[in-house]
Amino acid sequence: MRIEVSRDAFPLAQVFTISRGSRTQADVLTVTLDGVARGECVPYARYGETLDSVAAQIEGLPATLTRESLQNLLPAGAARNSVDCAFWDLAAKRSGVRVWDLLGVDEPKPQVTAYTLSLDAPEAMEKQAMRHAKRPLLKIKLGTPDDMARLEAVRRGAPDAPIIVDANEGWTAEIYADLAPHLIRLGVQMVEQPLPAGDDDMLGEIVRPLPVCADESCHDRASLPGLKGKYDMVNIKLDKAGGLTEALALKEQAISEGYEIMIGCMVGSSLAMAPATILAQGAAFTDLDGPLLLAEDRPHPLLFDDAGVHPPDAALWG
């Protein structure tokens, strides 16, 4: 098995800001197996990952690697994700069938995806909301002391749009309890990771008047015991789970334990999103808008239209 890893940068259409900082481009790693199959990952500093550290993990893998052995050689995270997804692409190319055929599931159908509004001043977010008011689902990045003004501004800009919010661990239990009635008043359908991972026990003790989704608190199946009684939904991301193999298993177990499912992404190219279109089938919320935030994407990009995000062309992945 020949494993190659390269760095790619995709400029964003505009500066993208969350409570932790801003970026102007998506920096990703692309893994290629035997010169033909590919996978992409987005190393994430929040989880102690850098381009260098993740590349080193991948480059340290043995030439005798298989998709099955990979699951125990690397932990859940970006490195394992890129290689795991490349293995699925390789299996599809060698067999001449699509990945969903290998999995024994139906061809993925287009899924409505959220469109994320970058964190900004309230008046700027109102203008963003006005430009995207016709989208079927808006996601608002929050997690600052001025969130109420931002929420009101977005609702003014998009009075009829369904809204979900992501606090990115930026609130305290007191702030969330204070904001929750206003979230409901403004028609917010779900709140993602309101409290910091590891400091979210209060979610099990306070009233949750709208669904709360675990993002930073949920990586793989090993995360599920710690979520019980605190969350109603889990956000499954390939880069957190460590690939499509674990993400599929996590989805199945989470559903069996009564959680609703959200499928999310880091800011990456269509190659990073492609395997997640399989995961997104049947999810309560899909958030695979990474390519929509880019000024440039890969060749054969995912198709986004009024029906949502479509499964990948075989020339892209799988």
mmCIF file with all atom_site columns, C-alpha atoms in Angstrom, residues 29 68 82 93 115 145 148 164 181 193 210 219-220 226 231 254 261 274:
data_model
loop_
_atom_site.group_PDB
_atom_site.id
_atom_site.type_symbol
_atom_site.label_atom_id
_atom_site.label_alt_id
_atom_site.label_comp_id
_atom_site.label_asym_id
_atom_site.label_entity_id
_atom_site.label_seq_id
_atom_site.pdbx_PDB_ins_code
_atom_site.Cartn_x
_atom_site.Cartn_y
_atom_site.Cartn_z
_atom_site.occupancy
_atom_site.B_iso_or_equiv
_atom_site.pdbx_formal_charge
_atom_site.auth_seq_id
_atom_site.auth_comp_id
_atom_site.auth_asym_id
_atom_site.auth_atom_id
_atom_site.pdbx_PDB_model_num
ATOM 1  C CA . LEU A 1 29  ? -4.607  17.307 4.117  1.00 0.00 ? 29  LEU A CA 1
ATOM 2  C CA . GLU A 1 68  ? -9.551  -2.928 9.350  1.00 0.00 ? 68  GLU A CA 1
ATOM 3  C CA . SER A 1 82  ? -8.615  10.802 5.699  1.00 0.00 ? 82  SER A CA 1
ATOM 4  C CA . LYS A 1 93  ? -12.561 1.891  -7.541 1.00 0.00 ? 93  LYS A CA 1
ATOM 5  C CA . TYR A 1 115 ? -25.964 27.333 5.536  1.00 0.00 ? 115 TYR A CA 1
ATOM 6  C CA . PRO A 1 145 ? -21.782 38.279 25.274 1.00 0.00 ? 145 PRO A CA 1
ATOM 7  C CA . MET A 1 148 ? -29.098 38.283 21.907 1.00 0.00 ? 148 MET A CA 1
ATOM 8  C CA . ILE A 1 164 ? -30.357 26.407 14.364 1.00 0.00 ? 164 ILE A CA 1
ATOM 9  C CA . PRO A 1 181 ? -36.821 31.325 26.174 1.00 0.00 ? 181 PRO A CA 1
ATOM 10 C CA . GLN A 1 193 ? -22.947 22.582 22.223 1.00 0.00 ? 193 GLN A CA 1
ATOM 11 C CA . LEU A 1 210 ? -35.445 22.809 22.857 1.00 0.00 ? 210 LEU A CA 1
ATOM 12 C CA . HIS A 1 219 ? -16.448 12.136 18.892 1.00 0.00 ? 219 HIS A CA 1
ATOM 13 C CA . ASP A 1 220 ? -16.977 8.382  18.554 1.00 0.00 ? 220 ASP A CA 1
ATOM 14 C CA . GLY A 1 226 ? -20.926 10.593 28.915 1.00 0.00 ? 226 GLY A CA 1
ATOM 15 C CA . TYR A 1 231 ? -28.105 15.803 25.185 1.00 0.00 ? 231 TYR A CA 1
ATOM 16 C CA . ALA A 1 254 ? -26.615 6.617  18.866 1.00 0.00 ? 254 ALA A CA 1
ATOM 17 C CA . ILE A 1 261 ? -28.672 12.671 14.498 1.00 0.00 ? 261 ILE A CA 1
ATOM 18 C CA . ALA A 1 274 ? -18.555 13.376 -0.030 1.00 0.00 ? 274 ALA A CA 1
#
